[in-house]
Tab-separated table of C-alpha atoms in Angstrom:
chain	number	residue	atom	x	y	z
A	721	MET	CA	12.224	-63.034	134.166
A	722	SER	CA	10.968	-64.696	131.029
A	723	PHE	CA	7.668	-65.891	132.535
A	724	GLU	CA	5.115	-65.197	135.267
A	725	ILE	CA	2.949	-67.581	137.250
A	726	GLU	CA	-0.694	-67.072	136.256
A	727	LYS	CA	-2.360	-68.999	139.112
A	728	ILE	CA	-2.249	-72.309	140.955
A	729	HIS	CA	-3.505	-74.970	138.551
A	730	HIS	CA	-4.200	-77.470	141.332
A	731	VAL	CA	-2.873	-78.547	144.699
A	732	ALA	CA	-2.492	-82.294	145.272
A	733	TYR	CA	-2.444	-84.298	148.488
A	734	ARG	CA	-2.484	-87.992	149.237
A	735	CYS	CA	-5.681	-89.650	150.450
A	736	LYS	CA	-6.444	-92.972	152.105
A	737	ASP	CA	-9.557	-93.731	150.037
A	738	ALA	CA	-10.486	-91.803	146.884
A	739	LYS	CA	-14.224	-92.526	147.056
A	740	GLN	CA	-14.454	-91.635	150.766
A	741	THR	CA	-12.516	-88.414	150.092
A	742	VAL	CA	-14.820	-87.357	147.244
A	743	GLU	CA	-17.908	-88.072	149.329
A	744	TRP	CA	-16.510	-86.219	152.378
A	745	TYR	CA	-15.629	-83.064	150.407
A	746	GLU	CA	-18.990	-83.100	148.610
A	747	LYS	CA	-20.954	-83.566	151.848
A	748	ASN	CA	-18.981	-81.293	154.173
A	749	LEU	CA	-17.573	-78.560	151.927
A	750	ASN	CA	-20.022	-78.654	148.999
A	751	MET	CA	-17.150	-79.202	146.560
A	752	LYS	CA	-18.032	-80.767	143.206
A	753	PHE	CA	-16.158	-83.854	141.955
A	754	VAL	CA	-14.928	-82.679	138.528
A	755	LEU	CA	-12.356	-85.159	137.217
A	756	ALA	CA	-10.633	-88.473	137.851
A	757	PHE	CA	-7.981	-90.453	136.098
A	758	ALA	CA	-5.943	-93.512	136.974
A	759	GLU	CA	-2.879	-95.298	135.671
A	760	ASP	CA	-0.669	-98.200	136.610
A	761	TYR	CA	2.452	-96.224	135.682
A	762	VAL	CA	3.366	-92.691	136.753
A	763	PRO	CA	3.531	-90.541	133.589
A	764	SER	CA	6.403	-88.349	134.833
A	765	THR	CA	8.701	-91.018	136.335
A	766	LYS	CA	7.424	-94.051	134.354
A	767	ALA	CA	7.531	-96.044	137.625
A	768	TYR	CA	4.969	-98.751	138.247
A	769	ASP	CA	2.787	-97.302	141.026
A	770	PRO	CA	-0.971	-97.682	140.416
A	771	TYR	CA	-2.956	-94.638	141.477
A	772	MET	CA	-6.338	-92.963	141.368
A	773	HIS	CA	-6.136	-89.180	140.926
A	774	ILE	CA	-9.284	-87.201	141.811
A	775	PHE	CA	-10.041	-83.509	141.357
A	776	LEU	CA	-12.532	-81.329	143.250
A	777	ASP	CA	-13.785	-77.827	142.425
A	778	ALA	CA	-12.621	-75.393	145.128
A	779	GLY	CA	-14.339	-72.404	143.461
A	780	ASN	CA	-13.211	-69.708	141.027
A	781	GLY	CA	-11.095	-72.070	138.937
A	782	ASN	CA	-9.214	-73.481	141.937
A	783	VAL	CA	-8.810	-77.245	142.027
A	784	LEU	CA	-8.022	-79.520	144.971
A	785	ALA	CA	-6.683	-82.939	143.951
A	786	PHE	CA	-5.851	-86.180	145.743
A	787	PHE	CA	-3.942	-89.370	144.953
A	788	GLU	CA	-4.864	-92.753	146.364
A	789	LEU	CA	-1.746	-94.954	146.297
A	790	PRO	CA	-2.652	-98.510	147.378
A	791	ASN	CA	0.839	-99.988	146.843
A	792	GLN	CA	2.640	-97.416	149.007
A	793	PRO	CA	3.163	-97.655	152.791
A	794	GLU	CA	0.341	-96.211	154.883
A	795	MET	CA	0.342	-92.437	154.809
A	796	GLY	CA	1.237	-90.462	157.895
A	797	ALA	CA	2.140	-86.999	159.123
A	798	ASP	CA	5.647	-85.614	159.542
A	799	PRO	CA	6.367	-86.337	163.239
A	800	ASN	CA	8.614	-83.272	163.482
A	801	THR	CA	5.997	-80.800	162.246
A	802	PRO	CA	3.122	-79.765	164.543
A	803	LEU	CA	-0.336	-80.672	163.185
A	804	TRP	CA	-1.374	-76.991	163.024
A	805	VAL	CA	1.374	-76.044	160.538
A	806	GLN	CA	0.595	-77.868	157.301
A	807	HIS	CA	-2.912	-76.998	156.179
A	808	LEU	CA	-5.062	-75.939	153.279
A	809	ALA	CA	-6.924	-72.642	153.692
A	810	LEU	CA	-10.128	-72.161	151.721
A	811	LYS	CA	-11.927	-68.826	151.566
A	812	VAL	CA	-15.638	-68.322	152.197
A	813	LYS	CA	-17.645	-65.158	151.516
A	814	ASP	CA	-18.193	-63.737	155.014
A	815	ARG	CA	-18.840	-64.453	158.694
A	816	ALA	CA	-22.323	-65.814	158.011
A	817	ALA	CA	-20.890	-68.349	155.541
A	818	LEU	CA	-18.139	-69.310	157.998
A	819	LEU	CA	-20.637	-69.857	160.801
A	820	ALA	CA	-22.913	-71.853	158.483
A	821	ALA	CA	-19.971	-74.040	157.483
A	822	LYS	CA	-19.010	-74.520	161.120
A	823	GLN	CA	-22.556	-75.594	161.965
A	824	GLN	CA	-22.722	-77.987	158.998
A	825	LEU	CA	-19.383	-79.554	159.934
A	826	GLU	CA	-20.358	-79.950	163.582
A	827	ASP	CA	-23.758	-81.377	162.588
A	828	ASN	CA	-21.817	-83.971	160.551
A	829	GLY	CA	-19.794	-84.945	163.635
A	830	ILE	CA	-16.600	-83.082	162.768
A	831	ASP	CA	-14.642	-81.359	165.547
A	832	VAL	CA	-14.120	-77.695	164.663
A	833	LEU	CA	-11.675	-75.294	166.320
A	834	GLY	CA	-12.478	-71.593	166.260
A	835	VAL	CA	-13.587	-69.004	165.134
A	836	THR	CA	-10.043	-67.608	165.457
A	837	ASN	CA	-9.416	-63.891	164.934
A	838	HIS	CA	-6.253	-63.285	162.882
A	839	GLY	CA	-6.857	-59.542	162.688
A	840	ILE	CA	-7.145	-59.474	158.909
A	841	PHE	CA	-9.161	-62.683	158.569
A	842	HIS	CA	-11.184	-65.072	160.746
A	843	SER	CA	-10.882	-68.852	160.567
A	844	ILE	CA	-12.111	-72.233	161.692
A	845	TYR	CA	-10.004	-75.398	161.601
A	846	PHE	CA	-10.766	-79.114	161.278
A	847	PHE	CA	-9.350	-82.306	159.745
A	848	ASP	CA	-10.503	-84.236	156.689
A	849	PRO	CA	-10.703	-88.063	156.829
A	850	ASN	CA	-7.100	-88.298	155.591
A	851	GLY	CA	-5.701	-86.276	158.487
A	852	HIS	CA	-5.168	-83.097	156.444
A	853	ARG	CA	-5.887	-79.901	158.393
A	854	ILE	CA	-8.357	-77.613	156.637
A	855	GLU	CA	-8.925	-73.937	157.395
A	856	LEU	CA	-12.023	-72.055	156.280
A	857	THR	CA	-11.577	-68.302	156.417
A	858	TYR	CA	-13.116	-64.986	155.444
A	859	ASP	CA	-11.457	-61.573	155.198
A	860	ASP	CA	-12.142	-59.079	157.985
A	861	GLU	CA	-13.850	-55.892	156.817
A	862	THR	CA	-10.881	-53.892	158.161
A	863	SER	CA	-8.222	-56.030	156.464
A	864	PRO	CA	-7.310	-53.520	153.713
A	865	GLU	CA	-6.510	-50.837	156.306
A	866	LYS	CA	-4.536	-53.271	158.491
A	867	ILE	CA	-2.617	-54.751	155.558
A	868	ALA	CA	-1.738	-51.222	154.427
A	869	LEU	CA	0.095	-50.775	157.750
A	870	ILE	CA	2.486	-53.602	156.808
A	871	THR	CA	4.922	-51.831	154.494
A	872	GLU	CA	7.557	-53.333	152.195
A	873	GLU	CA	10.230	-52.070	154.594
A	874	MET	CA	8.436	-53.647	157.570
A	875	LYS	CA	8.168	-57.048	155.835
A	876	LYS	CA	11.875	-57.002	155.000
A	877	ASP	CA	12.837	-55.837	158.515
A	878	MET	CA	10.734	-58.621	160.042
A	879	LEU	CA	12.340	-61.252	157.849
A	880	GLU	CA	15.847	-60.001	158.662
A	881	GLU	CA	15.118	-59.861	162.412
A	882	TRP	CA	13.625	-63.371	162.333
A	883	THR	CA	16.642	-64.677	160.413
A	884	ARG	CA	19.027	-63.217	163.015
A	885	THR	CA	17.142	-64.095	166.206
A	886	LYS	CA	14.587	-66.833	165.404
A	887	ARG	CA	12.211	-64.895	167.665
A	888	ALA	CA	8.900	-63.392	166.557
A	889	PRO	CA	9.388	-59.716	165.630
A	890	SER	CA	6.730	-57.485	167.190
A	891	HIS	CA	5.933	-55.430	164.067
A	892	THR	CA	2.579	-57.125	163.400
A	893	HIS	CA	1.542	-58.180	166.902
A	894	PHE	CA	-1.388	-55.764	166.510
A	895	LEU	CA	-3.048	-58.343	164.208
A	896	HIS	CA	-3.468	-60.973	166.941
A	897	ALA	CA	-3.637	-58.603	169.939
A	898	GLN	CA	-7.302	-59.363	170.626
A	899	GLU	CA	-7.056	-63.131	170.041
A	900	LEU	CA	-3.899	-63.597	172.127
A	901	ALA	CA	-4.481	-61.048	174.929
A	902	ALA	CA	-5.526	-63.611	177.531
A	903	VAL	CA	-2.798	-66.143	176.758
A	904	LYS	CA	-0.035	-63.535	176.711
A	905	ASP	CA	-1.160	-62.283	180.115
A	906	SER	CA	-1.275	-65.752	181.668
A	907	ILE	CA	1.598	-67.624	179.987
A	908	PRO	CA	4.957	-65.868	179.517
A	909	ALA	CA	6.613	-66.296	176.111
A	910	GLY	CA	8.755	-69.395	175.837
A	911	GLU	CA	6.819	-71.511	178.340
């Protein structure tokens, strides 16, 4: 390879209202509004499509961006993809920070799902005003030991088994054993 990716420069989503989006992320996730620019023409395609492009500081040089596109049809979700699939995960320091964020979100009238135990990290989930699912997460103290159990060979075996069967390989079921114990006992797989 002649190059390597250094980091994600920014991730961009569409928003319904740029000002509302900035205010929501500032109020609910303490993210600073760092940049905005707007044009009537798209620089890459040269198409006429007025837009406002906003950028928010997601910490440690990470940037979350949004486009408001008033001349495009109303935005919506992919009807063939469950709402839980497409999401943006943002890391917080620890459990105390996650619980503080959950409380702040709930105090601001936002429905929050979780805390969910993923074995190597713990998460809460909620939606921004544009319908984008957001995950806040922190790493479990035991994550290095658990991740070390997932070898290169295991990852490749899992991918091959999934490709053949389209069924979840059991190699890493230990990660969600605690979180899914009750549901696996009460609802058989596939129902």
